[in-house]
Amino acid sequence: MQVKVEEKVLNENQRLAAELRRRFRDHHVFCINLISAPGSGKTSLLERTLAALPDSTRIATLTGDIQTENDAKRLARAGFPVKQIVTGGTCHLDARMITKAIADWDLDQIDTLVIENVGNLVCPSSYDLGEHAKVVMLSVTEGEDKPLKYPSIFVKAELCVINKMDLLPYVSFALEQAKANARRVHPDMEIIETSCTTESGLRQWLDWLEQRRHRALGLVDAPAVSA
Ligand SMILES: Nc1nc2c(ncn2[C@@H]2O[C@H](COP(=O)(O)OP(=O)(O)OP(=O)(O)O)[C@@H](O)[C@H]2O)c(=O)[nH]1
Ligand SMILES: [Mg+2]
């Protein structure tokens, strides 16, 4: 019985996600879904990202949390459109929540939409939000075994951002093993190492975003942002 209900919920989500995908395509919006455990640094990376972009960039963010508007308040400081989705207990975002959140946004004014999912490595992986790509973040304080323990999100994500690299000297995180684990469950996994404290890897991440956007929208080759 429970399996049937879950199946129905997921089928309904697929239908709404397909509708979102069609809208993103029609309005030329590149959308990514950023997923990690709580506290890996999703909002921090987005804060750094928004701060690094020219004011003319047409980027918007949605951020999901079980409670509080904290992340939206942090992201709003950069001056780009942002909305908080408070799930009230649900451990993931779903396509219906995204549809509702963007209802009063003019998609023709947005080139890139970044969705920060609820901090969780399990539930968000089952819910398509109509995005072009999922990105999984893993921080060096979490342990190199996480790709093996939570394979579903590592299989579905195109890119793995390994964050908090500034803390690497202080924790027993086997970086090469973490990368090997990610590629064991997803052989083509792209990996970028970042620190939101020192901003190392930020340029590489910005380049990835821009190049992936061009690929998603069928635009001509993106010039690298970095020199
Ligand atoms: N040292 C270090 N701390 C970081 C880095 N990135 C984030 N932090 C810190 O980690 C904590 C959590 O960062 P957030 O950006 O709130 O993490 P999050 O993934 O958005 O968290 P949730 O939305 O609650 O899931 C904060 O205290 C950040 O300052 C980093 O690269 N290095
Ligand atoms: Mg956050």
mmCIF file of N, CA, C and O in Angstrom, residues 11-106:
data_model
loop_
_atom_site.group_PDB
_atom_site.id
_atom_site.type_symbol
_atom_site.label_atom_id
_atom_site.label_comp_id
_atom_site.label_asym_id
_atom_site.label_seq_id
_atom_site.Cartn_x
_atom_site.Cartn_y
_atom_site.Cartn_z
ATOM 1 N N ASN A 11 5.149 9.702 -9.500
ATOM 2 C CA ASN A 11 4.627 9.888 -10.862
ATOM 3 C C ASN A 11 4.093 11.302 -11.052
ATOM 4 O O ASN A 11 4.330 11.930 -12.086
ATOM 5 N N GLU A 12 3.396 11.793 -10.037
ATOM 6 C CA GLU A 12 2.866 13.156 -10.103
ATOM 7 C C GLU A 12 4.035 14.152 -10.161
ATOM 8 O O GLU A 12 4.005 15.141 -10.887
ATOM 9 N N ASN A 13 5.080 13.864 -9.392
ATOM 10 C CA ASN A 13 6.255 14.744 -9.420
ATOM 11 C C ASN A 13 6.892 14.742 -10.808
ATOM 12 O O ASN A 13 7.293 15.794 -11.310
ATOM 13 N N GLN A 14 6.965 13.570 -11.423
ATOM 14 C CA GLN A 14 7.545 13.486 -12.777
ATOM 15 C C GLN A 14 6.765 14.335 -13.766
ATOM 16 O O GLN A 14 7.343 15.002 -14.620
ATOM 17 N N ARG A 15 5.440 14.300 -13.619
ATOM 18 C CA ARG A 15 4.591 15.069 -14.537
ATOM 19 C C ARG A 15 4.863 16.568 -14.387
ATOM 20 O O ARG A 15 5.068 17.284 -15.362
ATOM 21 N N LEU A 16 4.924 17.015 -13.129
ATOM 22 C CA LEU A 16 5.168 18.441 -12.881
ATOM 23 C C LEU A 16 6.595 18.839 -13.266
ATOM 24 O O LEU A 16 6.830 19.939 -13.760
ATOM 25 N N ALA A 17 7.540 17.926 -13.049
ATOM 26 C CA ALA A 17 8.937 18.209 -13.421
ATOM 27 C C ALA A 17 9.072 18.335 -14.940
ATOM 28 O O ALA A 17 9.809 19.191 -15.434
ATOM 29 N N ALA A 18 8.341 17.500 -15.669
ATOM 30 C CA ALA A 18 8.385 17.570 -17.142
ATOM 31 C C ALA A 18 7.837 18.921 -17.607
ATOM 32 O O ALA A 18 8.347 19.536 -18.554
ATOM 33 N N GLU A 19 6.808 19.379 -16.909
ATOM 34 C CA GLU A 19 6.215 20.686 -17.243
ATOM 35 C C GLU A 19 7.219 21.808 -16.963
ATOM 36 O O GLU A 19 7.402 22.738 -17.773
ATOM 37 N N LEU A 20 7.913 21.707 -15.810
ATOM 38 C CA LEU A 20 8.941 22.704 -15.487
ATOM 39 C C LEU A 20 10.042 22.686 -16.529
ATOM 40 O O LEU A 20 10.504 23.738 -16.989
ATOM 41 N N ARG A 21 10.458 21.482 -16.934
ATOM 42 C CA ARG A 21 11.541 21.348 -17.921
ATOM 43 C C ARG A 21 11.138 22.030 -19.235
ATOM 44 O O ARG A 21 11.929 22.706 -19.873
ATOM 45 N N ARG A 22 9.871 21.828 -19.603
ATOM 46 C CA ARG A 22 9.383 22.444 -20.845
ATOM 47 C C ARG A 22 9.416 23.973 -20.726
ATOM 48 O O ARG A 22 9.861 24.677 -21.628
ATOM 49 N N ARG A 23 9.004 24.469 -19.556
ATOM 50 C CA ARG A 23 9.017 25.931 -19.357
ATOM 51 C C ARG A 23 10.438 26.475 -19.363
ATOM 52 O O ARG A 23 10.711 27.522 -19.938
ATOM 53 N N PHE A 24 11.356 25.765 -18.696
ATOM 54 C CA PHE A 24 12.755 26.218 -18.685
ATOM 55 C C PHE A 24 13.298 26.253 -20.117
ATOM 56 O O PHE A 24 14.012 27.179 -20.501
ATOM 57 N N ARG A 25 12.938 25.231 -20.905
ATOM 58 C CA ARG A 25 13.421 25.191 -22.288
ATOM 59 C C ARG A 25 12.833 26.353 -23.095
ATOM 60 O O ARG A 25 13.553 27.089 -23.772
ATOM 61 N N ASP A 26 11.528 26.541 -22.967
ATOM 62 C CA ASP A 26 10.859 27.584 -23.761
ATOM 63 C C ASP A 26 11.372 28.985 -23.405
ATOM 64 O O ASP A 26 11.413 29.872 -24.253
ATOM 65 N N HIS A 27 11.728 29.190 -22.155
ATOM 66 C CA HIS A 27 12.167 30.526 -21.708
ATOM 67 C C HIS A 27 13.690 30.624 -21.597
ATOM 68 O O HIS A 27 14.204 31.610 -21.072
ATOM 69 N N HIS A 28 14.405 29.591 -22.073
ATOM 70 C CA HIS A 28 15.881 29.599 -22.082
ATOM 71 C C HIS A 28 16.461 29.827 -20.685
ATOM 72 O O HIS A 28 17.334 30.676 -20.488
ATOM 73 N N VAL A 29 15.937 29.083 -19.732
ATOM 74 C CA VAL A 29 16.447 29.161 -18.354
ATOM 75 C C VAL A 29 17.274 27.903 -18.079
ATOM 76 O O VAL A 29 16.787 26.786 -18.237
ATOM 77 N N PHE A 30 18.518 28.112 -17.682
ATOM 78 C CA PHE A 30 19.369 26.996 -17.266
ATOM 79 C C PHE A 30 19.145 26.785 -15.770
ATOM 80 O O PHE A 30 19.260 27.724 -14.977
ATOM 81 N N CYS A 31 18.845 25.545 -15.383
ATOM 82 C CA CYS A 31 18.499 25.282 -13.984
ATOM 83 C C CYS A 31 19.365 24.178 -13.384
ATOM 84 O O CYS A 31 19.518 23.119 -13.991
ATOM 85 N N ILE A 32 19.938 24.454 -12.227
ATOM 86 C CA ILE A 32 20.655 23.384 -11.528
ATOM 87 C C ILE A 32 20.087 23.188 -10.123
ATOM 88 O O ILE A 32 19.538 24.099 -9.512
ATOM 89 N N ASN A 33 20.273 21.973 -9.645
ATOM 90 C CA ASN A 33 19.726 21.518 -8.360
ATOM 91 C C ASN A 33 20.923 21.114 -7.491
ATOM 92 O O ASN A 33 21.601 20.136 -7.776
ATOM 93 N N LEU A 34 21.194 21.941 -6.469
ATOM 94 C CA LEU A 34 22.393 21.742 -5.630
ATOM 95 C C LEU A 34 22.009 20.985 -4.355
ATOM 96 O O LEU A 34 21.148 21.445 -3.591
ATOM 97 N N ILE A 35 22.668 19.867 -4.157
ATOM 98 C CA ILE A 35 22.273 18.935 -3.090
ATOM 99 C C ILE A 35 23.477 18.575 -2.231
ATOM 100 O O ILE A 35 24.573 18.329 -2.752
ATOM 101 N N SER A 36 23.272 18.546 -0.921
ATOM 102 C CA SER A 36 24.326 18.054 -0.019
ATOM 103 C C SER A 36 23.714 17.742 1.329
ATOM 104 O O SER A 36 22.547 18.049 1.585
ATOM 105 N N ALA A 37 24.518 17.202 2.219
ATOM 106 C CA ALA A 37 24.119 17.032 3.608
ATOM 107 C C ALA A 37 23.983 18.420 4.248
ATOM 108 O O ALA A 37 24.531 19.403 3.723
ATOM 109 N N PRO A 38 23.297 18.523 5.388
ATOM 110 C CA PRO A 38 23.203 19.833 6.055
ATOM 111 C C PRO A 38 24.586 20.392 6.382
ATOM 112 O O PRO A 38 25.454 19.658 6.872
ATOM 113 N N GLY A 39 24.780 21.658 6.043
ATOM 114 C CA GLY A 39 25.997 22.347 6.481
ATOM 115 C C GLY A 39 27.245 22.127 5.644
ATOM 116 O O GLY A 39 28.329 22.571 6.029
ATOM 117 N N SER A 40 27.130 21.499 4.487
ATOM 118 C CA SER A 40 28.327 21.276 3.656
ATOM 119 C C SER A 40 28.854 22.571 3.043
ATOM 120 O O SER A 40 30.018 22.652 2.643
ATOM 121 N N GLY A 41 27.945 23.559 2.920
ATOM 122 C CA GLY A 41 28.383 24.844 2.381
ATOM 123 C C GLY A 41 27.647 25.277 1.121
ATOM 124 O O GLY A 41 28.156 26.107 0.358
ATOM 125 N N LYS A 42 26.432 24.782 0.907
ATOM 126 C CA LYS A 42 25.675 25.139 -0.302
ATOM 127 C C LYS A 42 25.416 26.647 -0.359
ATOM 128 O O LYS A 42 25.682 27.299 -1.367
ATOM 129 N N THR A 43 24.871 27.177 0.737
ATOM 130 C CA THR A 43 24.554 28.616 0.733
ATOM 131 C C THR A 43 25.834 29.438 0.639
ATOM 132 O O THR A 43 25.870 30.456 -0.065
ATOM 133 N N SER A 44 26.877 28.980 1.313
ATOM 134 C CA SER A 44 28.156 29.712 1.248
ATOM 135 C C SER A 44 28.664 29.773 -0.188
ATOM 136 O O SER A 44 29.121 30.821 -0.653
ATOM 137 N N LEU A 45 28.595 28.653 -0.900
ATOM 138 C CA LEU A 45 29.062 28.654 -2.288
ATOM 139 C C LEU A 45 28.202 29.583 -3.141
ATOM 140 O O LEU A 45 28.717 30.329 -3.982
ATOM 141 N N LEU A 46 26.900 29.573 -2.890
ATOM 142 C CA LEU A 46 26.029 30.468 -3.670
ATOM 143 C C LEU A 46 26.276 31.933 -3.319
ATOM 144 O O LEU A 46 26.257 32.795 -4.197
ATOM 145 N N GLU A 47 26.560 32.207 -2.053
ATOM 146 C CA GLU A 47 26.899 33.593 -1.675
ATOM 147 C C GLU A 47 28.135 34.052 -2.440
ATOM 148 O O GLU A 47 28.172 35.158 -2.987
ATOM 149 N N ARG A 48 29.156 33.188 -2.461
ATOM 150 C CA ARG A 48 30.397 33.530 -3.183
ATOM 151 C C ARG A 48 30.142 33.678 -4.679
ATOM 152 O O ARG A 48 30.695 34.558 -5.339
ATOM 153 N N THR A 49 29.297 32.803 -5.193
ATOM 154 C CA THR A 49 28.984 32.822 -6.632
ATOM 155 C C THR A 49 28.310 34.136 -7.010
ATOM 156 O O THR A 49 28.730 34.820 -7.948
ATOM 157 N N LEU A 50 27.285 34.494 -6.251
ATOM 158 C CA LEU A 50 26.530 35.715 -6.566
ATOM 159 C C LEU A 50 27.413 36.953 -6.419
ATOM 160 O O LEU A 50 27.333 37.888 -7.222
ATOM 161 N N ALA A 51 28.274 36.934 -5.400
ATOM 162 C CA ALA A 51 29.148 38.097 -5.175
ATOM 163 C C ALA A 51 30.154 38.258 -6.313
ATOM 164 O O ALA A 51 30.604 39.372 -6.591
ATOM 165 N N ALA A 52 30.499 37.150 -6.974
ATOM 166 C CA ALA A 52 31.517 37.212 -8.028
ATOM 167 C C ALA A 52 30.933 37.608 -9.388
ATOM 168 O O ALA A 52 31.680 37.937 -10.315
ATOM 169 N N LEU A 53 29.616 37.561 -9.513
ATOM 170 C CA LEU A 53 29.006 37.801 -10.825
ATOM 171 C C LEU A 53 28.706 39.283 -11.041
ATOM 172 O O LEU A 53 28.340 39.989 -10.087
ATOM 173 N N PRO A 54 28.824 39.746 -12.287
ATOM 174 C CA PRO A 54 28.458 41.145 -12.570
ATOM 175 C C PRO A 54 26.979 41.383 -12.258
ATOM 176 O O PRO A 54 26.164 40.460 -12.366
ATOM 177 N N ASP A 55 26.643 42.624 -11.885
ATOM 178 C CA ASP A 55 25.259 42.952 -11.523
ATOM 179 C C ASP A 55 24.277 42.658 -12.659
ATOM 180 O O ASP A 55 23.091 42.450 -12.427
ATOM 181 N N SER A 56 24.802 42.674 -13.883
ATOM 182 C CA SER A 56 23.916 42.469 -15.039
ATOM 183 C C SER A 56 23.549 40.993 -15.248
ATOM 184 O O SER A 56 22.700 40.687 -16.088
ATOM 185 N N THR A 57 24.155 40.103 -14.474
ATOM 186 C CA THR A 57 23.873 38.669 -14.644
ATOM 187 C C THR A 57 22.422 38.384 -14.269
ATOM 188 O O THR A 57 21.927 38.847 -13.249
ATOM 189 N N ARG A 58 21.764 37.583 -15.137
ATOM 190 C CA ARG A 58 20.344 37.300 -14.863
ATOM 191 C C ARG A 58 20.237 35.942 -14.186
ATOM 192 O O ARG A 58 19.907 34.939 -14.799
ATOM 193 N N ILE A 59 20.566 35.938 -12.892
ATOM 194 C CA ILE A 59 20.571 34.704 -12.115
ATOM 195 C C ILE A 59 19.586 34.843 -10.952
ATOM 196 O O ILE A 59 19.438 35.933 -10.380
ATOM 197 N N ALA A 60 18.906 33.759 -10.631
ATOM 198 C CA ALA A 60 17.984 33.750 -9.497
ATOM 199 C C ALA A 60 18.223 32.479 -8.694
ATOM 200 O O ALA A 60 18.718 31.484 -9.234
ATOM 201 N N THR A 61 17.883 32.541 -7.405
ATOM 202 C CA THR A 61 18.052 31.346 -6.577
ATOM 203 C C THR A 61 16.772 31.048 -5.803
ATOM 204 O O THR A 61 16.037 31.955 -5.398
ATOM 205 N N LEU A 62 16.566 29.758 -5.598
ATOM 206 C CA LEU A 62 15.530 29.272 -4.685
ATOM 207 C C LEU A 62 16.260 28.459 -3.646
ATOM 208 O O LEU A 62 17.164 27.690 -3.988
ATOM 209 N N THR A 63 15.893 28.606 -2.380
ATOM 210 C CA THR A 63 16.584 27.826 -1.368
ATOM 211 C C THR A 63 15.580 27.138 -0.456
ATOM 212 O O THR A 63 14.635 27.765 0.020
ATOM 213 N N GLY A 64 15.772 25.853 -0.257
ATOM 214 C CA GLY A 64 14.826 25.052 0.508
ATOM 215 C C GLY A 64 15.360 24.699 1.880
ATOM 216 O O GLY A 64 16.525 24.318 2.014
ATOM 217 N N ASP A 65 14.525 24.860 2.882
ATOM 218 C CA ASP A 65 14.876 24.435 4.240
ATOM 219 C C ASP A 65 13.615 23.961 4.938
ATOM 220 O O ASP A 65 12.507 24.367 4.589
ATOM 221 N N ILE A 66 13.794 23.142 5.956
ATOM 222 C CA ILE A 66 12.645 22.662 6.722
ATOM 223 C C ILE A 66 12.042 23.821 7.516
ATOM 224 O O ILE A 66 10.827 23.960 7.616
ATOM 225 N N GLN A 67 12.893 24.662 8.060
ATOM 226 C CA GLN A 67 12.454 25.857 8.785
ATOM 227 C C GLN A 67 13.428 27.002 8.515
ATOM 228 O O GLN A 67 14.571 26.748 8.154
ATOM 229 N N THR A 68 13.008 28.178 8.765
ATOM 230 C CA THR A 68 13.726 29.470 8.698
ATOM 231 C C THR A 68 13.890 30.030 7.279
ATOM 232 O O THR A 68 13.893 29.286 6.296
ATOM 233 N N GLU A 69 14.028 31.350 7.260
ATOM 234 C CA GLU A 69 14.284 32.072 6.010
ATOM 235 C C GLU A 69 15.751 32.480 5.971
ATOM 236 O O GLU A 69 16.135 33.339 5.173
ATOM 237 N N ASN A 70 16.556 31.912 6.834
ATOM 238 C CA ASN A 70 17.957 32.355 6.982
ATOM 239 C C ASN A 70 18.719 32.373 5.666
ATOM 240 O O ASN A 70 19.424 33.329 5.355
ATOM 241 N N ASP A 71 18.615 31.281 4.902
ATOM 242 C CA ASP A 71 19.431 31.184 3.689
ATOM 243 C C ASP A 71 19.012 32.222 2.646
ATOM 244 O O ASP A 71 19.860 32.840 1.997
ATOM 245 N N ALA A 72 17.698 32.435 2.523
ATOM 246 C CA ALA A 72 17.236 33.446 1.557
ATOM 247 C C ALA A 72 17.735 34.832 1.973
ATOM 248 O O ALA A 72 18.122 35.640 1.123
ATOM 249 N N LYS A 73 17.739 35.090 3.281
ATOM 250 C CA LYS A 73 18.231 36.395 3.756
ATOM 251 C C LYS A 73 19.702 36.557 3.402
ATOM 252 O O LYS A 73 20.143 37.629 2.979
ATOM 253 N N ARG A 74 20.476 35.490 3.591
ATOM 254 C CA ARG A 74 21.902 35.562 3.247
ATOM 255 C C ARG A 74 22.082 35.816 1.744
ATOM 256 O O ARG A 74 22.885 36.659 1.332
ATOM 257 N N LEU A 75 21.319 35.104 0.935
ATOM 258 C CA LEU A 75 21.492 35.212 -0.518
ATOM 259 C C LEU A 75 20.961 36.537 -1.056
ATOM 260 O O LEU A 75 21.477 37.067 -2.047
ATOM 261 N N ALA A 76 19.957 37.088 -0.380
ATOM 262 C CA ALA A 76 19.340 38.335 -0.864
ATOM 263 C C ALA A 76 20.326 39.498 -0.846
ATOM 264 O O ALA A 76 20.178 40.456 -1.613
ATOM 265 N N ARG A 77 21.352 39.398 0.012
ATOM 266 C CA ARG A 77 22.317 40.510 0.120
ATOM 267 C C ARG A 77 22.990 40.826 -1.212
ATOM 268 O O ARG A 77 23.413 41.945 -1.454
ATOM 269 N N ALA A 78 23.086 39.845 -2.091
ATOM 270 C CA ALA A 78 23.767 40.062 -3.374
ATOM 271 C C ALA A 78 22.897 40.855 -4.352
ATOM 272 O O ALA A 78 23.396 41.345 -5.364
ATOM 273 N N GLY A 79 21.606 40.946 -4.065
ATOM 274 C CA GLY A 79 20.740 41.785 -4.898
ATOM 275 C C GLY A 79 20.051 41.073 -6.050
ATOM 276 O O GLY A 79 19.308 41.701 -6.800
ATOM 277 N N PHE A 80 20.257 39.782 -6.204
ATOM 278 C CA PHE A 80 19.571 39.027 -7.264
ATOM 279 C C PHE A 80 18.276 38.425 -6.691
ATOM 280 O O PHE A 80 18.161 38.249 -5.478
ATOM 281 N N PRO A 81 17.315 38.091 -7.573
ATOM 282 C CA PRO A 81 16.061 37.520 -7.068
ATOM 283 C C PRO A 81 16.303 36.217 -6.304
ATOM 284 O O PRO A 81 17.082 35.370 -6.743
ATOM 285 N N VAL A 82 15.642 36.082 -5.158
ATOM 286 C CA VAL A 82 15.776 34.857 -4.353
ATOM 287 C C VAL A 82 14.469 34.622 -3.616
ATOM 288 O O VAL A 82 13.782 35.568 -3.238
ATOM 289 N N LYS A 83 14.137 33.348 -3.442
ATOM 290 C CA LYS A 83 12.972 32.996 -2.618
ATOM 291 C C LYS A 83 13.315 31.818 -1.744
ATOM 292 O O LYS A 83 14.007 30.893 -2.182
ATOM 293 N N GLN A 84 12.819 31.873 -0.520
ATOM 294 C CA GLN A 84 12.967 30.742 0.392
ATOM 295 C C GLN A 84 11.757 29.826 0.231
ATOM 296 O O GLN A 84 10.632 30.292 0.139
ATOM 297 N N ILE A 85 12.004 28.539 0.192
ATOM 298 C CA ILE A 85 10.901 27.572 0.284
ATOM 299 C C ILE A 85 11.040 26.885 1.636
ATOM 300 O O ILE A 85 12.041 26.209 1.894
ATOM 301 N N VAL A 86 10.061 27.104 2.509
ATOM 302 C CA VAL A 86 10.063 26.440 3.821
ATOM 303 C C VAL A 86 9.170 25.212 3.699
ATOM 304 O O VAL A 86 7.976 25.333 3.433
ATOM 305 N N THR A 87 9.751 24.041 3.863
ATOM 306 C CA THR A 87 8.977 22.814 3.612
ATOM 307 C C THR A 87 8.152 22.399 4.831
ATOM 308 O O THR A 87 7.260 21.566 4.714
ATOM 309 N N GLY A 88 8.496 22.926 6.012
ATOM 310 C CA GLY A 88 7.731 22.602 7.208
ATOM 311 C C GLY A 88 7.898 21.169 7.685
ATOM 312 O O GLY A 88 7.066 20.670 8.436
ATOM 313 N N GLY A 89 8.921 20.491 7.223
ATOM 314 C CA GLY A 89 9.151 19.124 7.705
ATOM 315 C C GLY A 89 9.601 18.182 6.595
ATOM 316 O O GLY A 89 10.293 17.199 6.854
ATOM 317 N N THR A 90 9.215 18.488 5.376
ATOM 318 C CA THR A 90 9.600 17.616 4.257
ATOM 319 C C THR A 90 11.101 17.745 4.006
ATOM 320 O O THR A 90 11.640 18.853 3.970
ATOM 321 N N CYS A 91 11.765 16.611 3.796
ATOM 322 C CA CYS A 91 13.230 16.598 3.757
ATOM 323 C C CYS A 91 13.796 16.822 2.356
ATOM 324 O O CYS A 91 14.969 16.548 2.100
ATOM 325 N N HIS A 92 12.975 17.302 1.427
ATOM 326 C CA HIS A 92 13.427 17.530 0.054
ATOM 327 C C HIS A 92 12.495 18.531 -0.606
ATOM 328 O O HIS A 92 11.376 18.744 -0.114
ATOM 329 N N LEU A 93 12.947 19.118 -1.694
ATOM 330 C CA LEU A 93 12.039 19.944 -2.503
ATOM 331 C C LEU A 93 11.374 19.047 -3.538
ATOM 332 O O LEU A 93 11.941 18.022 -3.932
ATOM 333 N N ASP A 94 10.180 19.444 -3.986
ATOM 334 C CA ASP A 94 9.568 18.703 -5.092
ATOM 335 C C ASP A 94 9.133 19.690 -6.177
ATOM 336 O O ASP A 94 9.185 20.912 -5.987
ATOM 337 N N ALA A 95 8.709 19.133 -7.302
ATOM 338 C CA ALA A 95 8.418 19.968 -8.472
ATOM 339 C C ALA A 95 7.248 20.921 -8.204
ATOM 340 O O ALA A 95 7.226 22.043 -8.722
ATOM 341 N N ARG A 96 6.301 20.485 -7.367
ATOM 342 C CA ARG A 96 5.171 21.368 -7.059
ATOM 343 C C ARG A 96 5.642 22.620 -6.307
ATOM 344 O O ARG A 96 5.192 23.736 -6.579
ATOM 345 N N MET A 97 6.566 22.417 -5.363
ATOM 346 C CA MET A 97 7.091 23.567 -4.597
ATOM 347 C C MET A 97 7.806 24.554 -5.524
ATOM 348 O O MET A 97 7.705 25.763 -5.346
ATOM 349 N N ILE A 98 8.543 24.022 -6.501
ATOM 350 C CA ILE A 98 9.270 24.904 -7.430
ATOM 351 C C ILE A 98 8.269 25.673 -8.304
ATOM 352 O O ILE A 98 8.390 26.886 -8.503
ATOM 353 N N THR A 99 7.257 24.957 -8.787
ATOM 354 C CA THR A 99 6.236 25.587 -9.638
ATOM 355 C C THR A 99 5.587 26.761 -8.899
ATOM 356 O O THR A 99 5.412 27.849 -9.458
ATOM 357 N N LYS A 100 5.262 26.516 -7.624
ATOM 358 C CA LYS A 100 4.616 27.566 -6.817
ATOM 359 C C LYS A 100 5.584 28.735 -6.583
ATOM 360 O O LYS A 100 5.208 29.903 -6.700
ATOM 361 N N ALA A 101 6.819 28.410 -6.294
ATOM 362 C CA ALA A 101 7.788 29.463 -5.950
ATOM 363 C C ALA A 101 8.077 30.396 -7.129
ATOM 364 O O ALA A 101 8.333 31.580 -6.937
ATOM 365 N N ILE A 102 8.043 29.854 -8.339
ATOM 366 C CA ILE A 102 8.396 30.699 -9.497
ATOM 367 C C ILE A 102 7.159 31.298 -10.178
ATOM 368 O O ILE A 102 7.284 31.969 -11.204
ATOM 369 N N ALA A 103 5.973 31.055 -9.591
ATOM 370 C CA ALA A 103 4.723 31.452 -10.264
ATOM 371 C C ALA A 103 4.695 32.933 -10.631
ATOM 372 O O ALA A 103 4.187 33.304 -11.688
ATOM 373 N N ASP A 104 5.260 33.793 -9.769
ATOM 374 C CA ASP A 104 5.187 35.227 -10.091
ATOM 375 C C ASP A 104 6.516 35.763 -10.635
ATOM 376 O O ASP A 104 6.745 36.966 -10.635
ATOM 377 N N TRP A 105 7.392 34.886 -11.084
ATOM 378 C CA TRP A 105 8.633 35.337 -11.727
ATOM 379 C C TRP A 105 8.474 35.306 -13.244
ATOM 380 O O TRP A 105 7.879 34.367 -13.785
ATOM 381 N N ASP A 106 8.997 36.324 -13.901
ATOM 382 C CA ASP A 106 9.014 36.340 -15.360
ATOM 383 C C ASP A 106 10.249 35.578 -15.820
ATOM 384 O O ASP A 106 11.379 36.082 -15.722
#
